[in-house]
XYZ file of C-alpha atoms in Angstrom:
657
model
C -37.600 -18.812 -3.138
C -35.859 -18.427 0.187
C -32.432 -18.876 -1.443
C -33.353 -16.331 -4.098
C -34.386 -13.745 -1.489
C -31.165 -14.280 0.428
C -29.166 -13.814 -2.767
C -30.971 -10.546 -3.509
C -30.559 -9.386 0.093
C -26.848 -9.954 -0.208
C -26.953 -6.773 -2.433
C -23.896 -4.676 -3.197
C -20.725 -6.508 -2.255
C -18.200 -8.494 -4.187
C -15.702 -10.841 -2.705
C -16.777 -10.229 0.862
C -15.336 -13.613 1.682
C -11.887 -12.128 1.201
C -11.717 -10.085 4.391
C -13.635 -12.724 6.369
C -11.111 -15.376 5.460
C -8.269 -13.072 6.376
C -9.753 -12.479 9.814
C -10.681 -16.084 10.577
C -7.522 -17.712 9.258
C -4.477 -15.433 9.741
C -2.251 -17.662 7.561
C -4.680 -17.456 4.621
C -3.926 -14.941 1.856
C -6.540 -13.568 -0.533
C -4.856 -10.548 -2.121
C -2.451 -12.668 -4.184
C -5.039 -14.935 -5.869
C -8.595 -13.667 -5.060
C -9.157 -17.170 -3.642
C -8.516 -17.825 0.089
C -5.252 -19.774 -0.033
C -2.737 -20.868 2.632
C 0.296 -18.585 2.478
C 2.749 -21.388 1.738
C 0.774 -22.297 -1.408
C 0.750 -18.801 -2.963
C 3.047 -18.460 -6.048
C 4.118 -14.903 -5.240
C 6.383 -13.051 -2.835
C 4.097 -11.888 -0.035
C 4.461 -10.100 3.298
C 1.695 -9.844 5.885
C 1.905 -7.167 8.586
C -0.516 -8.094 11.361
C -2.138 -5.972 14.053
C 0.307 -7.530 16.495
C 3.247 -6.385 14.334
C 1.827 -2.854 14.149
C 1.515 -2.573 17.922
C 4.730 -4.317 18.963
C 6.916 -2.395 16.486
C 5.208 0.924 17.112
C 4.246 1.561 13.508
C 2.365 4.843 13.361
C 1.810 5.383 9.639
C 1.507 3.217 6.539
C 4.943 4.372 5.384
C 6.544 3.209 8.652
C 4.854 -0.192 8.432
C 6.253 -0.829 4.938
C 9.874 0.232 5.502
C 11.066 -3.278 6.426
C 9.192 -5.070 3.610
C 11.590 -6.603 1.064
C 11.454 -5.093 -2.419
C 9.817 -1.812 -1.370
C 11.766 1.436 -1.053
C 9.902 4.306 0.636
C 11.083 7.787 -0.372
C 9.677 10.601 1.757
C 9.890 14.373 1.867
C 9.798 14.906 5.611
C 7.553 13.334 8.224
C 3.813 12.745 8.471
C 1.872 14.502 5.722
C 4.871 14.874 3.420
C 4.775 13.252 0.006
C 5.995 9.663 0.384
C 6.400 7.424 -2.660
C 6.901 3.664 -2.867
C 9.167 2.151 -5.510
C 8.294 -1.558 -5.595
C 10.911 -3.791 -7.197
C 12.399 -0.836 -9.050
C 9.190 0.220 -10.792
C 7.862 3.791 -10.793
C 6.019 5.328 -7.858
C 2.790 5.064 -9.890
C 3.220 1.303 -10.333
C 2.024 0.180 -6.887
C -1.710 -0.309 -6.483
C -3.184 0.262 -3.010
C -6.510 -1.296 -2.002
C -8.721 -0.772 1.031
C -10.624 -3.984 1.766
C -10.104 -4.941 -1.869
C -11.155 -1.561 -3.375
C -8.525 0.518 -5.274
C -7.878 3.852 -3.518
C -5.100 5.397 -5.629
C -6.174 9.037 -6.085
C -7.565 9.578 -9.598
C -6.569 13.276 -9.485
C -2.802 12.819 -9.001
C -0.627 13.450 -12.088
C 0.199 9.750 -12.618
C -2.132 8.045 -10.142
C 0.635 7.471 -7.572
C -0.381 6.786 -3.959
C 0.920 9.010 -1.137
C 2.038 6.691 1.674
C 2.655 9.595 4.088
C -1.020 10.201 4.904
C -2.605 7.066 6.355
C -2.531 6.175 10.052
C -3.036 2.592 11.232
C -5.567 2.707 14.068
C -8.375 1.260 11.925
C -6.356 -1.541 10.310
C -6.223 -5.206 11.226
C -3.539 -6.252 8.751
C -1.620 -5.206 5.625
C -1.057 -7.701 2.811
C 1.765 -6.904 0.384
C 2.068 -8.803 -2.909
C 5.181 -8.084 -4.971
C 5.272 -8.633 -8.704
C 2.767 -7.908 -11.492
C -0.812 -8.205 -10.221
C -2.817 -6.581 -13.032
C -4.514 -9.875 -13.931
C -6.220 -9.620 -10.536
C -6.750 -5.898 -9.991
C -6.164 -4.048 -13.267
C -4.279 -0.811 -13.855
C -1.232 0.319 -11.842
C -0.151 -3.020 -10.305
C 3.097 -3.360 -12.295
C 5.272 -3.515 -9.181
C 2.745 -5.028 -6.815
C -0.426 -4.539 -4.783
C -0.957 -3.577 -1.138
C -4.291 -4.416 0.509
C -5.240 -2.582 3.715
C -7.647 -4.803 5.664
C -9.696 -2.952 8.263
C -10.659 -4.202 11.706
C -13.738 -6.382 11.936
C -16.189 -7.344 14.639
C -17.080 -10.935 15.554
C -19.732 -12.009 13.065
C -23.325 -12.521 14.104
C -24.695 -15.845 15.218
C -27.790 -17.325 16.822
C -28.274 -15.668 20.194
C -25.857 -13.957 22.540
C -24.418 -10.488 22.951
C -20.816 -9.337 22.767
C -19.299 -5.916 23.499
C -15.535 -5.347 23.374
C -14.069 -1.820 23.612
C -10.440 -1.063 22.754
C -8.227 2.000 22.698
C -4.897 3.657 23.348
C -3.404 6.983 24.322
C 0.215 8.086 23.891
C 2.369 11.181 23.999
C 5.978 12.209 23.599
C 8.530 14.154 21.584
C 7.599 17.140 19.418
C 4.422 17.683 21.481
C 2.958 14.538 19.954
C -0.388 13.280 21.255
C -2.051 10.187 19.793
C -5.310 8.533 20.712
C -7.474 5.708 19.430
C -10.831 4.527 20.749
C -13.317 2.007 19.434
C -15.559 -0.929 20.139
C -16.764 -4.094 18.463
C -19.971 -5.850 19.295
C -22.550 -8.414 18.313
C -26.275 -8.560 18.940
C -27.953 -11.684 17.625
C -27.278 -11.820 13.866
C -25.885 -8.265 13.717
C -22.307 -7.190 14.380
C -20.725 -3.750 14.428
C -17.480 -1.873 14.816
C -16.874 1.828 15.420
C -13.479 3.414 15.894
C -11.722 6.757 15.729
C -8.123 7.924 15.798
C -6.464 11.285 16.264
C -2.818 12.387 16.114
C -1.331 15.839 16.615
C 2.369 16.754 16.502
C 4.549 19.811 16.038
C 6.608 17.594 13.779
C 10.163 18.392 12.759
C 11.896 20.393 10.060
C 11.674 18.493 6.768
C 14.605 20.343 5.181
C 18.133 19.022 5.628
C 20.117 21.046 8.208
C 22.960 21.475 5.687
C 20.802 23.839 3.608
C 21.572 27.529 4.120
C 17.941 28.327 3.330
C 16.517 26.464 6.323
C 15.509 28.302 9.495
C 14.381 25.328 11.567
C 10.674 25.826 10.888
C 8.745 22.715 11.905
C 6.178 21.064 9.675
C 3.362 20.045 11.990
C 0.637 17.480 11.431
C -2.925 16.975 12.667
C -4.860 13.926 11.557
C -8.218 12.369 12.392
C -9.962 9.288 11.077
C -13.177 7.445 11.878
C -14.683 4.183 10.693
C -18.025 2.419 11.145
C -18.876 -1.116 10.085
C -22.216 -2.909 10.328
C -22.823 -6.509 9.324
C -25.768 -8.885 9.202
C -25.484 -12.663 8.966
C -29.077 -13.969 8.754
C -27.996 -17.564 8.135
C -24.650 -19.268 7.846
C -23.134 -18.540 4.448
C -25.049 -15.322 3.714
C -23.924 -11.884 4.811
C -24.600 -8.200 4.172
C -22.076 -5.610 5.318
C -21.567 -1.843 5.050
C -18.399 0.160 5.752
C -17.878 3.933 5.953
C -14.502 5.536 6.586
C -13.360 9.163 6.710
C -10.003 10.758 7.385
C -8.597 14.290 7.219
C -5.024 15.486 7.671
C -3.666 19.031 7.925
C 0.090 19.559 7.664
C 2.888 21.993 6.901
C 4.926 22.016 3.690
C 8.038 23.743 2.323
C 8.606 25.398 -1.032
C 10.855 27.817 -2.939
C 11.992 31.232 -1.739
C 12.358 34.454 -3.720
C 15.543 33.138 -5.341
C 13.748 29.918 -6.378
C 15.709 27.879 -3.860
C 14.359 25.125 -1.653
C 13.522 26.823 1.634
C 11.364 26.708 4.756
C 7.978 28.273 4.169
C 5.781 28.870 7.255
C 2.777 29.852 5.105
C 2.644 26.716 2.970
C 0.132 24.120 4.205
C -1.876 21.192 2.935
C -5.126 19.402 3.654
C -5.790 15.823 2.561
C -9.241 14.285 2.983
C -10.709 10.939 1.946
C -14.215 9.493 2.086
C -14.622 5.771 1.532
C -17.695 3.594 1.600
C -18.888 0.246 0.400
C -21.916 -2.008 0.730
C -21.278 -5.638 -0.008
C -23.010 -8.946 0.372
C -22.515 -12.610 -0.409
C -24.319 -15.883 -0.269
C -23.394 -19.520 -0.817
C -25.138 -21.675 -3.374
C -24.958 -25.352 -4.394
C -24.389 -26.556 -0.815
C -21.609 -24.032 -0.322
C -19.617 -24.896 -3.434
C -20.352 -21.525 -5.058
C -19.930 -18.211 -3.234
C -21.285 -15.211 -5.121
C -21.551 -11.582 -4.133
C -22.073 -8.019 -5.233
C -20.328 -4.901 -3.995
C -20.906 -1.206 -4.560
C -18.123 1.203 -3.567
C -17.211 4.854 -3.675
C -14.102 6.764 -2.682
C -13.365 10.464 -2.933
C -10.066 12.246 -2.327
C -9.899 16.000 -1.788
C -6.512 17.684 -1.519
C -5.877 21.396 -1.119
C -2.510 23.178 -0.899
C -2.385 26.849 0.055
C 0.656 29.143 0.072
C 0.690 32.881 0.781
C 3.660 35.162 0.061
C 5.984 36.158 2.888
C 9.366 37.957 3.088
C 11.328 34.731 2.689
C 9.274 32.988 0.035
C 7.368 34.361 -2.929
C 5.475 31.193 -3.818
C 1.715 31.573 -4.236
C -0.603 28.589 -4.423
C -4.229 27.686 -3.966
C -4.437 24.241 -5.540
C -7.486 22.022 -5.274
C -7.589 18.398 -6.402
C -10.698 16.222 -6.262
C -10.553 12.635 -7.439
C -13.282 10.025 -7.133
C -13.953 6.424 -8.056
C -17.412 4.833 -7.935
C -18.212 1.337 -9.078
C -19.735 -2.120 -8.824
C -18.134 -5.562 -8.516
C -19.692 -8.950 -9.070
C -17.394 -11.670 -7.751
C -17.607 -15.444 -7.493
C -15.605 -18.314 -6.052
C -16.468 -21.873 -7.109
C -14.898 -24.933 -5.511
C -14.143 -27.439 -8.272
C -14.142 -31.258 -8.023
C -10.885 -33.154 -8.176
C -9.864 -35.514 -10.952
C -6.990 -37.942 -11.097
C -4.007 -36.478 -9.260
C -5.619 -33.019 -9.100
C -7.530 -31.766 -6.057
C -8.471 -28.560 -4.183
C -9.624 -26.866 -7.369
C -11.111 -23.374 -7.260
C -12.258 -20.856 -9.827
C -12.683 -17.136 -9.135
C -14.361 -14.966 -11.734
C -16.190 -11.684 -11.920
C -16.909 -8.367 -13.587
C -16.133 -4.892 -12.294
C -17.041 -1.422 -13.499
C -15.847 1.939 -12.185
C -16.220 5.610 -13.059
C -13.082 7.663 -12.313
C -13.233 11.458 -12.204
C -10.785 14.302 -11.663
C -11.846 17.872 -10.965
C -8.672 19.822 -10.318
C -7.393 23.379 -10.570
C -3.759 24.077 -9.711
C -0.704 26.157 -10.539
C 0.191 29.836 -10.560
C -2.455 32.437 -11.493
C -0.653 33.003 -14.818
C -0.724 29.322 -15.764
C -3.550 27.392 -14.133
C -3.739 23.654 -14.829
C -7.277 22.418 -15.300
C -8.415 18.798 -15.297
C -12.153 18.263 -15.542
C -12.417 14.776 -16.976
C -13.710 11.275 -16.385
C -13.267 7.786 -17.730
C -15.113 4.482 -17.420
C -13.251 1.256 -16.668
C -14.903 -2.118 -17.227
C -13.105 -5.422 -16.660
C -13.725 -9.143 -16.526
C -11.352 -11.548 -14.771
C -10.902 -15.216 -13.976
C -8.433 -17.078 -11.760
C -8.022 -20.864 -11.581
C -6.017 -23.002 -9.191
C -5.503 -26.723 -8.548
C -3.205 -28.890 -6.429
C -1.521 -31.885 -8.070
C -0.018 -34.924 -6.349
C -0.567 -33.221 -2.970
C 2.522 -31.066 -3.462
C 2.278 -28.972 -6.645
C 0.005 -25.885 -6.582
C -0.826 -24.398 -9.979
C -2.412 -20.979 -10.557
C -3.518 -19.131 -13.691
C -5.202 -15.755 -14.103
C -6.581 -13.703 -16.996
C -8.140 -10.240 -17.127
C -9.477 -7.915 -19.798
C -9.729 -4.165 -19.056
C -11.523 -1.614 -21.193
C -10.940 2.079 -20.437
C -12.670 4.952 -22.181
C -10.571 6.374 -24.995
C -7.760 3.907 -25.630
C -6.943 0.324 -26.572
C -8.109 -2.443 -24.240
C -5.549 -4.230 -22.076
C -5.331 -7.998 -21.599
C -3.135 -9.277 -18.773
C -2.283 -12.788 -17.591
C -0.409 -14.539 -14.814
C 0.860 -18.103 -14.321
C 2.376 -19.535 -11.160
C 3.399 -22.740 -9.441
C 4.531 -23.767 -5.962
C 6.274 -27.100 -5.403
C 6.425 -28.426 -1.838
C 9.553 -30.436 -1.052
C 8.953 -31.765 2.472
C 11.923 -34.145 2.097
C 14.233 -31.123 2.380
C 11.806 -28.825 4.277
C 11.559 -26.483 1.287
C 9.145 -25.029 -1.210
C 9.999 -23.721 -4.658
C 7.844 -21.145 -6.459
C 7.865 -19.587 -9.888
C 5.534 -17.131 -11.573
C 5.294 -14.895 -14.626
C 2.815 -12.303 -15.775
C 1.998 -9.050 -17.470
C 0.687 -5.747 -16.155
C -0.249 -2.270 -17.335
C -0.958 1.265 -16.156
C -3.622 3.260 -17.947
C -2.695 6.922 -18.546
C -4.022 9.181 -15.811
C -6.702 11.778 -16.406
C -4.061 14.472 -15.900
C -1.758 12.948 -18.532
C -4.619 12.680 -21.012
C -6.518 15.919 -20.397
C -4.488 18.286 -18.160
C -3.898 21.666 -19.849
C -2.373 25.052 -19.077
C -0.230 27.660 -20.859
C 2.759 25.300 -21.068
C 1.177 21.826 -20.809
C -1.013 20.008 -23.281
C -2.726 16.728 -22.420
C -2.463 13.819 -24.839
C -5.697 11.803 -25.202
C -3.923 9.416 -27.597
C -1.556 8.030 -24.952
C -1.118 4.273 -24.761
C -0.982 2.225 -21.571
C 2.384 1.526 -19.927
C 3.020 -2.230 -20.077
C 5.308 -4.708 -18.358
C 6.246 -8.371 -18.545
C 7.951 -9.952 -15.579
C 8.869 -13.216 -13.891
C 10.288 -14.418 -10.592
C 11.624 -17.589 -9.053
C 12.255 -18.227 -5.388
C 12.446 -20.744 -2.571
C 12.108 -21.046 1.205
C 13.964 -23.626 3.276
C 13.594 -24.482 6.962
C 16.704 -25.627 8.821
C 16.737 -27.695 12.034
C 19.268 -26.567 14.655
C 19.659 -26.816 18.431
C 16.922 -29.437 18.549
C 14.431 -27.030 16.952
C 12.867 -28.133 13.606
C 12.510 -24.532 12.338
C 15.448 -22.867 14.015
C 16.192 -21.012 10.783
C 14.410 -20.201 7.525
C 16.367 -19.065 4.478
C 14.641 -17.541 1.454
C 15.654 -16.156 -1.905
C 13.816 -14.632 -4.851
C 15.154 -13.484 -8.207
C 12.946 -11.200 -10.274
C 13.078 -9.493 -13.640
C 10.735 -7.207 -15.569
C 10.738 -5.117 -18.712
C 8.500 -2.056 -18.989
C 7.596 -0.411 -22.288
C 5.558 2.626 -23.346
C 6.616 4.532 -20.223
C 5.043 7.983 -20.208
C 7.263 11.059 -20.061
C 6.877 14.774 -20.734
C 8.523 16.161 -23.883
C 8.486 19.374 -25.903
C 5.383 19.497 -28.097
C 5.711 20.396 -31.819
C 4.006 23.741 -31.191
C 5.179 27.374 -30.972
C 6.568 28.389 -27.599
C 7.522 26.211 -24.643
C 4.661 23.742 -24.619
C 5.113 20.221 -23.231
C 2.999 17.104 -23.613
C 3.065 13.467 -22.449
C 4.152 10.720 -24.841
C 5.059 7.007 -24.654
C 8.825 7.229 -25.180
C 10.644 5.434 -22.364
C 11.530 1.839 -21.532
C 13.035 0.255 -18.417
C 14.865 -2.975 -17.619
C 14.721 -4.160 -14.016
C 16.142 -7.191 -12.263
C 17.179 -8.001 -8.738
C 17.020 -10.308 -5.750
C 15.342 -10.492 -2.358
C 17.330 -12.511 0.194
C 16.066 -13.345 3.661
C 17.138 -15.220 6.776
C 15.058 -15.780 9.918
C 16.661 -17.232 13.044
C 14.726 -18.756 15.956
C 17.491 -20.059 18.246
C 15.271 -19.995 21.319
C 11.552 -19.671 22.124
C 12.131 -16.112 23.345
C 14.048 -14.820 20.297
C 13.300 -14.417 16.606
C 15.217 -12.184 14.237
C 14.894 -11.604 10.490
C 17.309 -10.019 8.021
C 16.188 -9.034 4.509
C 18.500 -7.804 1.766
C 17.064 -6.413 -1.475
C 19.313 -5.868 -4.493
C 17.823 -3.870 -7.369
C 19.206 -3.000 -10.784
C 16.751 -0.622 -12.449
C 17.965 1.054 -15.623
C 16.649 3.207 -18.411
C 16.655 0.806 -21.373
C 17.583 3.631 -23.775
C 20.382 5.401 -21.879
C 21.501 2.533 -19.548
C 21.439 5.003 -16.629
C 20.097 3.977 -13.218
C 16.532 5.083 -12.604
C 16.107 7.818 -10.017
C 15.510 6.979 -6.352
C 16.099 3.233 -6.718
C 18.898 2.258 -4.300
C 20.939 -0.763 -5.296
C 20.930 -2.172 -1.756
C 18.313 -2.071 1.019
C 18.776 -4.085 4.220
C 16.336 -4.453 7.104
C 16.939 -6.316 10.359
C 14.070 -6.900 12.756
C 13.882 -8.863 15.985
C 11.309 -9.956 18.538
C 12.739 -10.549 22.004
C 10.543 -11.879 24.824
C 12.721 -11.880 27.957
C 9.658 -12.454 30.163
C 6.135 -13.600 29.231
C 4.829 -10.040 29.723
C 7.542 -8.068 27.917
C 8.177 -7.852 24.149
C 11.086 -5.848 22.724
C 11.080 -5.255 18.950
C 14.099 -3.388 17.486
C 14.437 -2.529 13.779
C 17.521 -1.477 11.825
C 17.025 -0.084 8.313
C 19.892 0.555 5.907
C 19.332 2.128 2.488
C 22.202 2.365 0.030
C 23.000 5.298 -2.208
C 20.722 6.166 -5.101
C 20.544 8.602 -7.998
C 18.569 11.853 -7.731
C 18.555 15.480 -8.810
C 20.574 17.157 -6.074
C 19.698 20.134 -3.918
C 22.911 22.062 -3.196
C 23.837 23.497 0.208
C 22.573 26.871 -0.980
C 19.172 25.332 -1.716
C 19.565 25.505 -5.481
C 18.214 22.774 -7.754
C 21.334 21.132 -9.157
C 22.269 18.413 -11.596
C 21.796 14.681 -11.315
C 24.075 12.886 -8.867
C 24.386 10.301 -6.110
C 22.521 10.598 -2.812
C 24.350 8.928 0.061
C 22.754 6.056 1.918
C 21.798 6.037 5.566
C 20.823 3.917 8.561
C 17.820 4.369 10.852
C 17.273 2.493 14.134
C 13.792 2.157 15.660
C 12.591 0.387 18.794
C 9.246 -0.813 20.101
C 8.630 -2.267 23.556
C 5.385 -3.547 25.054
C 4.724 -4.606 28.647
C 1.494 -6.442 29.440
C 0.573 -4.931 32.816
C -2.680 -6.908 33.122
C -4.674 -9.233 30.896
C -6.342 -6.251 29.219
C -3.923 -3.320 29.680
C -0.472 -2.884 28.131
C 2.160 -0.169 28.409
C 4.302 0.621 25.376
C 7.238 2.668 24.184
C 8.071 3.733 20.615
C 11.519 5.084 19.748
C 12.171 6.377 16.215
C 15.531 7.170 14.630
C 17.344 6.554 17.903
C 20.705 7.333 16.294
C 19.372 10.727 15.142
C 20.419 9.987 11.544
C 20.505 12.967 9.176
C 20.022 10.745 6.148
C 18.216 12.279 3.158
C 15.825 9.808 1.440
C 15.233 12.578 -1.127
C 17.940 15.150 -1.758
C 17.246 18.182 0.437
C 14.722 16.417 2.715
C 15.954 14.803 5.911
C 14.721 11.853 7.960
C 12.759 13.106 10.998
C 15.035 13.268 14.026
C 15.075 11.211 17.208
C 11.701 10.913 18.957
C 10.163 8.946 21.807
C 6.531 8.112 22.528
C 5.084 6.351 25.590
C 1.530 5.216 26.073
C -0.969 2.599 27.143
C -3.545 0.529 25.282
C -6.392 -1.705 26.375
C -8.602 -4.342 24.785
C -11.456 -5.638 26.926
């Protein structure tokens, strides 16, 4: 009876063990398999950005933190608040799924469900796990290119007796009248633990438009953002836990639009507001002497975006657009440790069921042609993931998922992977293959106005992909891991891509149809050098060939080459210097001419950005830091017409008691 009451008390939370494992064992990855697994045994290309990385490199936003990740190309339209898209391994911007503590947070009201990486600050995060490659068999729709899990900070878990209180915070200021602050505390009282934190950032920003444009007047696009988070947990006995999380953030920022001649131009009256509420209640308990962990989670997330533009002498654009997207659901998740047999050991099975209700309530566009989306859809899925280790060196993984979405054919996805350890040559070889899909968005299915007609009969976009890669440690200078070389080759084919075409109706009416296909292949090459205890440097080179399978033309905004070089230099035990060099090669885009006109398709030149972070540990609990961005003042345009924010410098202090 006692075990039954504990199971019921564990109430609303699935897979709570995921974030706990990530906190307790930094080298354990959950996002890639749903089962806590050592990183070297995961059959996927993964990158983990820790809290230490965020602070030492001076990452301020989610977009900044992802710029050096292999296989991901961030394309922004200005600085903080501007639309920033991620193209993972050459897939579309809507093909990267973003999770917050395991819950999908892609906005259901966006036209294709794409995530805006220019909005989220990092004060509440503990780590970021990036999994490249198809991940739909684990998380469902949208993970054709990969999945990114944002893991929030967590307090020490409760235990028998004792009290703990640990405040933390930072304050910084610098260029463009930027002021940033973060304050929080974690604590534990008996079996209860808690965390509260808040962050605020205000900046005048910089001009998002390229200085070459004749239509720019130097108007800055400012940004003000706030976020808060509260977390409360209860661990009545070892192996059983109940936890609730609430998070809120709101950003206000400036935008640019078109002037009276329909040219890209500065617009001082164009502004945006982006707000998100997120909450979940989750619990877990262990059964069968700890061999079976089961849990239930309830979650809800709501995004509210509003863009307002009033006419002025230089720009005639008028807008009052409101987008509201929400996702509410339940997860039941389980992890069962399986017995070994013969040469097979370390077996584990993860399985569960999830259900979510997605809604969009949006009204946008000009007064003469308002786009309305008032629609919802239910998504129900069941999944299972199995893994075993054979002969103490071969890790095998298999996953299967079935998704059912209101109004169109169900989607079945699978994934197979293997990792072979070769200690004789200090290497590991991995290979994986899988399928993925993206369900049509509510806008694509039901959005209507005078010139747009939704298509409820749309099919899901689908992909099949594979990858093979290896990591090798090299001994030099008397150091067993003086260097690590890595390589990954990947390939995917995407069908049923959704595009807008002229509808067979009178007038200029467009609708969405499944007409496009894409072929993508490429390589991720990496080299890490550790010639001395005080120096570590990593170079990553991503090569991507992403083409339209019908026309053989390169897909837009997918550069062929992206190179990142990072280093961590520790000249003294108290000082850490972390420079970053980012080079992005040329890509294809629709060009904005010097007069601000929207031109034809062409090549956008590549560019290089240099950033620097430095941290000095003044005392055991207080550190001083410096963050330098775009130190070379590059005028590179990630998107034609929009320039990289100019040189800036921030100085500050942080403490953790």
